[in-house]
Amino acid sequence: MRYITPRKAAQGLGSAHSGTADHWFLTVSSCALVLLVPAFLLVVGNAIGLSHPELVAYFGRPYPALITALFIVVGMVHFIKGTRIMIDDYFQHTARKVAIIVSVVFSWAVIAAAVFALAKMTLVTVAI
Amino acid sequence: MADVNRGNRPLSPHLQVYRLPMAAVTSIMTRITGHALVAGILLLVWWLVAAVSGPRAFAAADWVVRSWIGFIVLTGSAWALWFHTLAGIRHLFYDSGQLLRIEEAERASWAIIIGSVVLTLLSLILFFFA
């Protein structure tokens, strides 16, 4: 017998035993995004209107590439967690599982596409 | 059950006649803007991938980005991004136990709405004139 109340035993643990990890992740990533949002808007604002070779050279530079990569990776993982809250609110049973899987798979596909594009532009620029 | 009064009963507060507090409106808007941002991200990631796919793919994506459709999507996304950012900052205050009184939450809601519009206009001015 454990001399501990049921409330104490459950405190800090969700049904998945991960407690407030999702909330904490959203807090940490939101702090990062507060810095990344203005930086990303500046990077994109400077990129729109460039010719094709100029654009490839622009995203081949470290600052635009890193800001864009960080914004999309952190932003999309933040999106997974945020969407999860919405899904938990509105969907039940199989629909919930399907929605979570679609959200996670879609977000990582977006991340992969963006990172691939940025990596290729960086390497093309280096090759020149 | 024979003489039930059907026409003269008080109405319960209903969503259609209930004026949402501004904190509730901005809370709902936070969720909507967060999810709607996927449109702007998809457009920009398509644009980046097109840039490494070839000249024709890039020409198509770049045309959309610079067209009026792209202008509407990207301006809307910029506003959604600023709104979601300011609302997220308010959540950091909420988590530390601040801005929770009704008047404070109401004022913060207006600050988010007005601030997001101002920052979007500043972003557009910076984009077109700087």
PDB file of C-alpha atoms in Angstrom:
ATOM      1  CA  MET A   1       0.000   0.000   0.000  1.00  0.00           C
ATOM      2  CA  ARG A   2       1.281   3.421  -0.969  1.00  0.00           C
ATOM      3  CA  TYR A   3       0.743   6.195   1.565  1.00  0.00           C
ATOM      4  CA  ILE A   4      -0.145   8.745  -1.093  1.00  0.00           C
ATOM      5  CA  THR A   5      -3.495  10.252  -2.029  1.00  0.00           C
ATOM      6  CA  PRO A   6      -4.855   9.533  -5.532  1.00  0.00           C
ATOM      7  CA  ARG A   7      -4.660  13.273  -6.312  1.00  0.00           C
ATOM      8  CA  LYS A   8      -0.974  13.417  -5.370  1.00  0.00           C
ATOM      9  CA  ALA A   9      -0.258  10.336  -7.465  1.00  0.00           C
ATOM     10  CA  ALA A  10      -1.933  11.898 -10.510  1.00  0.00           C
ATOM     11  CA  GLN A  11      -0.510  15.402 -10.106  1.00  0.00           C
ATOM     12  CA  GLY A  12       1.550  16.514 -13.089  1.00  0.00           C
ATOM     13  CA  LEU A  13       0.710  13.439 -15.081  1.00  0.00           C
ATOM     14  CA  GLY A  14      -1.741  13.333 -17.961  1.00  0.00           C
ATOM     15  CA  SER A  15      -3.220  10.042 -19.084  1.00  0.00           C
ATOM     16  CA  ALA A  16      -0.140   9.768 -21.319  1.00  0.00           C
ATOM     17  CA  HIS A  17       2.152  10.295 -18.252  1.00  0.00           C
ATOM     18  CA  SER A  18       3.748  13.242 -19.973  1.00  0.00           C
ATOM     19  CA  GLY A  19       2.113  15.841 -17.745  1.00  0.00           C
ATOM     20  CA  THR A  20       2.348  19.379 -19.025  1.00  0.00           C
ATOM     21  CA  ALA A  21       5.028  18.661 -21.646  1.00  0.00           C
ATOM     22  CA  ASP A  22       2.870  19.889 -24.560  1.00  0.00           C
ATOM     23  CA  HIS A  23       1.972  23.103 -22.780  1.00  0.00           C
ATOM     24  CA  TRP A  24       5.608  23.716 -21.869  1.00  0.00           C
ATOM     25  CA  PHE A  25       6.712  23.028 -25.434  1.00  0.00           C
ATOM     26  CA  LEU A  26       4.174  25.567 -26.740  1.00  0.00           C
ATOM     27  CA  THR A  27       5.475  28.084 -24.184  1.00  0.00           C
ATOM     28  CA  VAL A  28       9.132  27.595 -25.171  1.00  0.00           C
ATOM     29  CA  SER A  29       8.459  27.552 -28.924  1.00  0.00           C
ATOM     30  CA  SER A  30       6.212  30.631 -28.658  1.00  0.00           C
ATOM     31  CA  CYS A  31       9.078  32.545 -27.028  1.00  0.00           C
ATOM     32  CA  ALA A  32      11.355  31.503 -29.884  1.00  0.00           C
ATOM     33  CA  LEU A  33       8.702  32.475 -32.430  1.00  0.00           C
ATOM     34  CA  VAL A  34       8.283  35.949 -30.930  1.00  0.00           C
ATOM     35  CA  LEU A  35      11.864  36.559 -32.142  1.00  0.00           C
ATOM     36  CA  LEU A  36      11.567  34.522 -35.348  1.00  0.00           C
ATOM     37  CA  VAL A  37       8.313  36.123 -36.620  1.00  0.00           C
ATOM     38  CA  PRO A  38       9.687  39.647 -37.281  1.00  0.00           C
ATOM     39  CA  ALA A  39      12.959  38.194 -38.592  1.00  0.00           C
ATOM     40  CA  PHE A  40      11.112  35.853 -40.975  1.00  0.00           C
ATOM     41  CA  LEU A  41       8.805  38.642 -42.224  1.00  0.00           C
ATOM     42  CA  LEU A  42      11.881  40.753 -43.038  1.00  0.00           C
ATOM     43  CA  VAL A  43      13.553  37.825 -44.830  1.00  0.00           C
ATOM     44  CA  VAL A  44      10.439  37.055 -46.913  1.00  0.00           C
ATOM     45  CA  GLY A  45       9.756  40.740 -47.573  1.00  0.00           C
ATOM     46  CA  ASN A  46      13.271  41.127 -48.988  1.00  0.00           C
ATOM     47  CA  ALA A  47      12.900  37.950 -51.096  1.00  0.00           C
ATOM     48  CA  ILE A  48       9.596  38.702 -52.846  1.00  0.00           C
ATOM     49  CA  GLY A  49      10.260  40.378 -56.170  1.00  0.00           C
ATOM     50  CA  LEU A  50      13.745  38.937 -56.718  1.00  0.00           C
ATOM     51  CA  SER A  51      14.560  37.206 -60.004  1.00  0.00           C
ATOM     52  CA  HIS A  52      15.070  33.437 -59.968  1.00  0.00           C
ATOM     53  CA  PRO A  53      18.909  33.484 -59.750  1.00  0.00           C
ATOM     54  CA  GLU A  54      18.805  36.319 -57.200  1.00  0.00           C
ATOM     55  CA  LEU A  55      16.317  34.364 -55.066  1.00  0.00           C
ATOM     56  CA  VAL A  56      18.474  31.204 -55.092  1.00  0.00           C
ATOM     57  CA  ALA A  57      21.534  33.273 -54.152  1.00  0.00           C
ATOM     58  CA  TYR A  58      19.537  35.110 -51.437  1.00  0.00           C
ATOM     59  CA  PHE A  59      18.371  31.915 -49.695  1.00  0.00           C
ATOM     60  CA  GLY A  60      21.863  30.500 -50.121  1.00  0.00           C
ATOM     61  CA  ARG A  61      23.100  33.086 -47.650  1.00  0.00           C
ATOM     62  CA  PRO A  62      23.304  31.963 -43.985  1.00  0.00           C
ATOM     63  CA  TYR A  63      20.985  34.539 -42.394  1.00  0.00           C
ATOM     64  CA  PRO A  64      17.951  34.175 -44.704  1.00  0.00           C
ATOM     65  CA  ALA A  65      18.390  30.376 -44.843  1.00  0.00           C
ATOM     66  CA  LEU A  66      18.745  29.918 -41.075  1.00  0.00           C
ATOM     67  CA  ILE A  67      15.865  32.268 -40.189  1.00  0.00           C
ATOM     68  CA  THR A  68      13.579  30.564 -42.726  1.00  0.00           C
ATOM     69  CA  ALA A  69      14.585  27.046 -41.648  1.00  0.00           C
ATOM     70  CA  LEU A  70      14.178  27.851 -37.949  1.00  0.00           C
ATOM     71  CA  PHE A  71      10.848  29.612 -38.500  1.00  0.00           C
ATOM     72  CA  ILE A  72       9.381  26.732 -40.516  1.00  0.00           C
ATOM     73  CA  VAL A  73      10.720  23.915 -38.282  1.00  0.00           C
ATOM     74  CA  VAL A  74       9.791  25.590 -34.967  1.00  0.00           C
ATOM     75  CA  GLY A  75       6.569  26.986 -36.446  1.00  0.00           C
ATOM     76  CA  MET A  76       5.345  23.678 -37.863  1.00  0.00           C
ATOM     77  CA  VAL A  77       6.112  21.701 -34.676  1.00  0.00           C
ATOM     78  CA  HIS A  78       4.299  24.484 -32.763  1.00  0.00           C
ATOM     79  CA  PHE A  79       1.483  23.988 -35.326  1.00  0.00           C
ATOM     80  CA  ILE A  80       1.373  20.216 -34.568  1.00  0.00           C
ATOM     81  CA  LYS A  81       0.936  20.888 -30.847  1.00  0.00           C
ATOM     82  CA  GLY A  82      -1.580  23.704 -31.379  1.00  0.00           C
ATOM     83  CA  THR A  83      -3.610  21.663 -33.844  1.00  0.00           C
ATOM     84  CA  ARG A  84      -3.570  18.781 -31.352  1.00  0.00           C
ATOM     85  CA  ILE A  85      -5.403  20.974 -28.818  1.00  0.00           C
ATOM     86  CA  MET A  86      -8.041  21.843 -31.432  1.00  0.00           C
ATOM     87  CA  ILE A  87      -8.367  18.175 -32.474  1.00  0.00           C
ATOM     88  CA  ASP A  88      -8.769  17.053 -28.847  1.00  0.00           C
ATOM     89  CA  ASP A  89     -11.529  19.661 -28.423  1.00  0.00           C
ATOM     90  CA  TYR A  90     -13.605  18.802 -31.499  1.00  0.00           C
ATOM     91  CA  PHE A  91     -12.916  15.180 -32.547  1.00  0.00           C
ATOM     92  CA  GLN A  92     -13.499  11.840 -30.841  1.00  0.00           C
ATOM     93  CA  HIS A  93     -12.374   8.234 -31.286  1.00  0.00           C
ATOM     94  CA  THR A  94     -11.129   7.226 -34.755  1.00  0.00           C
ATOM     95  CA  ALA A  95     -11.662  10.694 -36.235  1.00  0.00           C
ATOM     96  CA  ARG A  96      -9.349  12.125 -33.555  1.00  0.00           C
ATOM     97  CA  LYS A  97      -6.606   9.590 -34.306  1.00  0.00           C
ATOM     98  CA  VAL A  98      -6.888  10.170 -38.047  1.00  0.00           C
ATOM     99  CA  ALA A  99      -6.812  13.969 -37.592  1.00  0.00           C
ATOM    100  CA  ILE A 100      -3.710  13.792 -35.358  1.00  0.00           C
ATOM    101  CA  ILE A 101      -1.896  11.525 -37.830  1.00  0.00           C
ATOM    102  CA  VAL A 102      -2.822  13.776 -40.789  1.00  0.00           C
ATOM    103  CA  SER A 103      -1.645  16.874 -38.890  1.00  0.00           C
ATOM    104  CA  VAL A 104       1.700  15.332 -37.895  1.00  0.00           C
ATOM    105  CA  VAL A 105       2.416  13.803 -41.316  1.00  0.00           C
ATOM    106  CA  PHE A 106       1.411  16.994 -43.157  1.00  0.00           C
ATOM    107  CA  SER A 107       3.540  19.228 -40.899  1.00  0.00           C
ATOM    108  CA  TRP A 108       6.672  17.118 -41.249  1.00  0.00           C
ATOM    109  CA  ALA A 109       6.148  16.982 -45.030  1.00  0.00           C
ATOM    110  CA  VAL A 110       6.101  20.804 -45.076  1.00  0.00           C
ATOM    111  CA  ILE A 111       9.267  20.887 -42.928  1.00  0.00           C
ATOM    112  CA  ALA A 112      11.031  18.368 -45.175  1.00  0.00           C
ATOM    113  CA  ALA A 113      10.088  20.279 -48.345  1.00  0.00           C
ATOM    114  CA  ALA A 114      11.286  23.610 -46.946  1.00  0.00           C
ATOM    115  CA  VAL A 115      14.549  22.221 -45.553  1.00  0.00           C
ATOM    116  CA  PHE A 116      15.247  20.415 -48.843  1.00  0.00           C
ATOM    117  CA  ALA A 117      14.652  23.582 -50.857  1.00  0.00           C
ATOM    118  CA  LEU A 118      16.863  25.675 -48.539  1.00  0.00           C
ATOM    119  CA  ALA A 119      19.629  23.053 -48.497  1.00  0.00           C
ATOM    120  CA  LYS A 120      19.614  22.830 -52.277  1.00  0.00           C
ATOM    121  CA  MET A 121      19.766  26.624 -52.678  1.00  0.00           C
ATOM    122  CA  THR A 122      22.658  26.779 -50.211  1.00  0.00           C
ATOM    123  CA  LEU A 123      24.598  24.022 -51.970  1.00  0.00           C
ATOM    124  CA  VAL A 124      23.922  25.492 -55.428  1.00  0.00           C
ATOM    125  CA  THR A 125      25.249  28.831 -54.202  1.00  0.00           C
ATOM    126  CA  VAL A 126      28.360  27.199 -52.761  1.00  0.00           C
ATOM    127  CA  ALA A 127      28.932  25.245 -55.978  1.00  0.00           C
ATOM    128  CA  ILE A 128      28.941  28.510 -57.955  1.00  0.00           C
TER     129      ILE A 128
ATOM    130  CA  MET B   1     -48.789  18.413 -18.869  1.00  0.00           C
ATOM    131  CA  ALA B   2     -52.170  19.649 -20.124  1.00  0.00           C
ATOM    132  CA  ASP B   3     -51.748  23.351 -19.428  1.00  0.00           C
ATOM    133  CA  VAL B   4     -48.047  23.873 -20.149  1.00  0.00           C
ATOM    134  CA  ASN B   5     -47.188  27.511 -20.767  1.00  0.00           C
ATOM    135  CA  ARG B   6     -45.381  27.394 -24.092  1.00  0.00           C
ATOM    136  CA  GLY B   7     -45.176  31.036 -25.102  1.00  0.00           C
ATOM    137  CA  ASN B   8     -44.323  33.070 -22.049  1.00  0.00           C
ATOM    138  CA  ARG B   9     -41.228  31.477 -20.577  1.00  0.00           C
ATOM    139  CA  PRO B  10     -37.927  33.293 -20.088  1.00  0.00           C
ATOM    140  CA  LEU B  11     -35.301  32.531 -22.697  1.00  0.00           C
ATOM    141  CA  SER B  12     -31.983  31.073 -21.615  1.00  0.00           C
ATOM    142  CA  PRO B  13     -28.891  32.907 -22.838  1.00  0.00           C
ATOM    143  CA  HIS B  14     -28.160  31.523 -26.245  1.00  0.00           C
ATOM    144  CA  LEU B  15     -25.160  31.916 -28.509  1.00  0.00           C
ATOM    145  CA  GLN B  16     -27.257  33.870 -31.007  1.00  0.00           C
ATOM    146  CA  VAL B  17     -28.317  36.492 -28.465  1.00  0.00           C
ATOM    147  CA  TYR B  18     -25.229  36.376 -26.222  1.00  0.00           C
ATOM    148  CA  ARG B  19     -22.624  39.069 -26.846  1.00  0.00           C
ATOM    149  CA  LEU B  20     -19.236  37.392 -26.501  1.00  0.00           C
ATOM    150  CA  PRO B  21     -16.709  39.266 -24.324  1.00  0.00           C
ATOM    151  CA  MET B  22     -13.728  40.599 -26.309  1.00  0.00           C
ATOM    152  CA  ALA B  23     -11.432  38.151 -24.496  1.00  0.00           C
ATOM    153  CA  ALA B  24     -13.549  35.293 -25.889  1.00  0.00           C
ATOM    154  CA  VAL B  25     -13.587  36.789 -29.400  1.00  0.00           C
ATOM    155  CA  THR B  26      -9.790  37.215 -29.445  1.00  0.00           C
ATOM    156  CA  SER B  27      -9.315  33.731 -27.961  1.00  0.00           C
ATOM    157  CA  ILE B  28     -11.349  32.197 -30.803  1.00  0.00           C
ATOM    158  CA  MET B  29      -9.471  34.382 -33.304  1.00  0.00           C
ATOM    159  CA  THR B  30      -6.163  33.074 -31.912  1.00  0.00           C
ATOM    160  CA  ARG B  31      -7.155  29.526 -32.791  1.00  0.00           C
ATOM    161  CA  ILE B  32      -8.502  30.514 -36.216  1.00  0.00           C
ATOM    162  CA  THR B  33      -5.415  32.587 -37.145  1.00  0.00           C
ATOM    163  CA  GLY B  34      -3.065  29.812 -35.976  1.00  0.00           C
ATOM    164  CA  HIS B  35      -4.714  27.281 -38.245  1.00  0.00           C
ATOM    165  CA  ALA B  36      -5.279  29.659 -41.164  1.00  0.00           C
ATOM    166  CA  LEU B  37      -1.540  30.427 -41.265  1.00  0.00           C
ATOM    167  CA  VAL B  38      -1.110  27.096 -43.000  1.00  0.00           C
ATOM    168  CA  ALA B  39      -2.239  28.812 -46.248  1.00  0.00           C
ATOM    169  CA  GLY B  40       0.606  31.336 -46.197  1.00  0.00           C
ATOM    170  CA  ILE B  41       3.176  28.702 -45.191  1.00  0.00           C
ATOM    171  CA  LEU B  42       2.052  26.378 -47.998  1.00  0.00           C
ATOM    172  CA  LEU B  43       2.302  29.194 -50.548  1.00  0.00           C
ATOM    173  CA  LEU B  44       5.821  30.166 -49.406  1.00  0.00           C
ATOM    174  CA  VAL B  45       7.108  26.572 -49.162  1.00  0.00           C
ATOM    175  CA  TRP B  46       5.700  25.828 -52.628  1.00  0.00           C
ATOM    176  CA  TRP B  47       7.540  28.954 -53.841  1.00  0.00           C
ATOM    177  CA  LEU B  48      10.838  27.784 -52.237  1.00  0.00           C
ATOM    178  CA  VAL B  49      10.529  24.245 -53.624  1.00  0.00           C
ATOM    179  CA  ALA B  50       9.635  25.648 -57.064  1.00  0.00           C
ATOM    180  CA  ALA B  51      12.813  27.763 -56.949  1.00  0.00           C
ATOM    181  CA  VAL B  52      14.916  24.574 -56.842  1.00  0.00           C
ATOM    182  CA  SER B  53      12.675  22.599 -59.236  1.00  0.00           C
ATOM    183  CA  GLY B  54      13.362  24.613 -62.384  1.00  0.00           C
ATOM    184  CA  PRO B  55      12.626  27.878 -64.213  1.00  0.00           C
ATOM    185  CA  ARG B  56       9.078  26.921 -65.298  1.00  0.00           C
ATOM    186  CA  ALA B  57       8.014  25.744 -61.831  1.00  0.00           C
ATOM    187  CA  PHE B  58       9.471  28.911 -60.323  1.00  0.00           C
ATOM    188  CA  ALA B  59       7.770  31.143 -62.902  1.00  0.00           C
ATOM    189  CA  ALA B  60       4.378  29.642 -61.970  1.00  0.00           C
ATOM    190  CA  ALA B  61       4.882  29.915 -58.194  1.00  0.00           C
ATOM    191  CA  ASP B  62       6.445  33.371 -58.444  1.00  0.00           C
ATOM    192  CA  TRP B  63       3.511  34.561 -60.573  1.00  0.00           C
ATOM    193  CA  VAL B  64       1.061  33.422 -57.872  1.00  0.00           C
ATOM    194  CA  VAL B  65       3.138  34.983 -55.060  1.00  0.00           C
ATOM    195  CA  ARG B  66       3.279  38.339 -56.891  1.00  0.00           C
ATOM    196  CA  SER B  67      -0.337  38.273 -58.157  1.00  0.00           C
ATOM    197  CA  TRP B  68      -3.322  39.790 -56.342  1.00  0.00           C
ATOM    198  CA  ILE B  69      -4.126  36.284 -54.991  1.00  0.00           C
ATOM    199  CA  GLY B  70      -0.660  36.113 -53.466  1.00  0.00           C
ATOM    200  CA  PHE B  71      -1.040  39.663 -52.148  1.00  0.00           C
ATOM    201  CA  ILE B  72      -4.313  38.757 -50.393  1.00  0.00           C
ATOM    202  CA  VAL B  73      -2.985  35.453 -48.992  1.00  0.00           C
ATOM    203  CA  LEU B  74       0.333  36.941 -47.821  1.00  0.00           C
ATOM    204  CA  THR B  75      -1.167  40.147 -46.389  1.00  0.00           C
ATOM    205  CA  GLY B  76      -3.825  38.056 -44.617  1.00  0.00           C
ATOM    206  CA  SER B  77      -1.092  35.733 -43.366  1.00  0.00           C
ATOM    207  CA  ALA B  78       1.006  38.665 -42.135  1.00  0.00           C
ATOM    208  CA  TRP B  79      -1.989  39.952 -40.159  1.00  0.00           C
ATOM    209  CA  ALA B  80      -2.774  36.432 -38.839  1.00  0.00           C
ATOM    210  CA  LEU B  81       0.871  36.007 -37.875  1.00  0.00           C
ATOM    211  CA  TRP B  82       0.984  39.331 -35.991  1.00  0.00           C
ATOM    212  CA  PHE B  83      -2.372  38.629 -34.331  1.00  0.00           C
ATOM    213  CA  HIS B  84      -1.326  35.103 -33.276  1.00  0.00           C
ATOM    214  CA  THR B  85       2.039  36.436 -32.054  1.00  0.00           C
ATOM    215  CA  LEU B  86       0.480  39.185 -29.915  1.00  0.00           C
ATOM    216  CA  ALA B  87      -2.155  36.753 -28.583  1.00  0.00           C
ATOM    217  CA  GLY B  88       0.640  34.276 -27.807  1.00  0.00           C
ATOM    218  CA  ILE B  89       2.479  36.972 -25.853  1.00  0.00           C
ATOM    219  CA  ARG B  90      -0.752  37.524 -23.903  1.00  0.00           C
ATOM    220  CA  HIS B  91      -0.798  33.782 -23.130  1.00  0.00           C
ATOM    221  CA  LEU B  92       2.688  34.156 -21.608  1.00  0.00           C
ATOM    222  CA  PHE B  93       1.241  36.909 -19.366  1.00  0.00           C
ATOM    223  CA  TYR B  94      -1.776  34.693 -18.550  1.00  0.00           C
ATOM    224  CA  ASP B  95       0.578  31.847 -17.569  1.00  0.00           C
ATOM    225  CA  SER B  96       2.404  34.112 -15.139  1.00  0.00           C
ATOM    226  CA  GLY B  97      -0.928  35.074 -13.547  1.00  0.00           C
ATOM    227  CA  GLN B  98      -1.226  38.523 -15.121  1.00  0.00           C
ATOM    228  CA  LEU B  99      -3.936  40.237 -17.249  1.00  0.00           C
ATOM    229  CA  LEU B 100      -6.561  37.879 -15.802  1.00  0.00           C
ATOM    230  CA  ARG B 101      -8.939  40.524 -14.394  1.00  0.00           C
ATOM    231  CA  ILE B 102     -11.884  41.208 -16.704  1.00  0.00           C
ATOM    232  CA  GLU B 103     -10.986  44.855 -17.495  1.00  0.00           C
ATOM    233  CA  GLU B 104      -7.340  43.922 -18.128  1.00  0.00           C
ATOM    234  CA  ALA B 105      -8.300  41.041 -20.414  1.00  0.00           C
ATOM    235  CA  GLU B 106     -10.689  43.363 -22.284  1.00  0.00           C
ATOM    236  CA  ARG B 107      -7.971  46.017 -22.743  1.00  0.00           C
ATOM    237  CA  ALA B 108      -5.407  43.399 -23.804  1.00  0.00           C
ATOM    238  CA  SER B 109      -7.923  42.108 -26.381  1.00  0.00           C
ATOM    239  CA  TRP B 110      -8.230  45.550 -27.973  1.00  0.00           C
ATOM    240  CA  ALA B 111      -4.446  45.950 -27.824  1.00  0.00           C
ATOM    241  CA  ILE B 112      -4.078  42.688 -29.773  1.00  0.00           C
ATOM    242  CA  ILE B 113      -6.661  43.700 -32.406  1.00  0.00           C
ATOM    243  CA  ILE B 114      -5.339  47.242 -32.922  1.00  0.00           C
ATOM    244  CA  GLY B 115      -1.694  46.165 -32.570  1.00  0.00           C
ATOM    245  CA  SER B 116      -2.023  43.426 -35.189  1.00  0.00           C
ATOM    246  CA  VAL B 117      -3.580  45.850 -37.715  1.00  0.00           C
ATOM    247  CA  VAL B 118      -0.914  48.517 -37.037  1.00  0.00           C
ATOM    248  CA  LEU B 119       1.947  45.996 -37.332  1.00  0.00           C
ATOM    249  CA  THR B 120       0.475  44.613 -40.577  1.00  0.00           C
ATOM    250  CA  LEU B 121       0.222  48.133 -42.051  1.00  0.00           C
ATOM    251  CA  LEU B 122       3.817  48.831 -40.928  1.00  0.00           C
ATOM    252  CA  SER B 123       4.926  45.569 -42.565  1.00  0.00           C
ATOM    253  CA  LEU B 124       3.198  46.573 -45.837  1.00  0.00           C
ATOM    254  CA  ILE B 125       4.704  50.089 -45.723  1.00  0.00           C
ATOM    255  CA  LEU B 126       8.153  48.587 -45.065  1.00  0.00           C
ATOM    256  CA  PHE B 127       7.663  46.122 -47.944  1.00  0.00           C
ATOM    257  CA  PHE B 128       6.462  48.631 -50.534  1.00  0.00           C
ATOM    258  CA  PHE B 129       8.419  51.768 -49.599  1.00  0.00           C
ATOM    259  CA  ALA B 130      11.660  50.595 -47.950  1.00  0.00           C
TER     260      ALA B 130
END
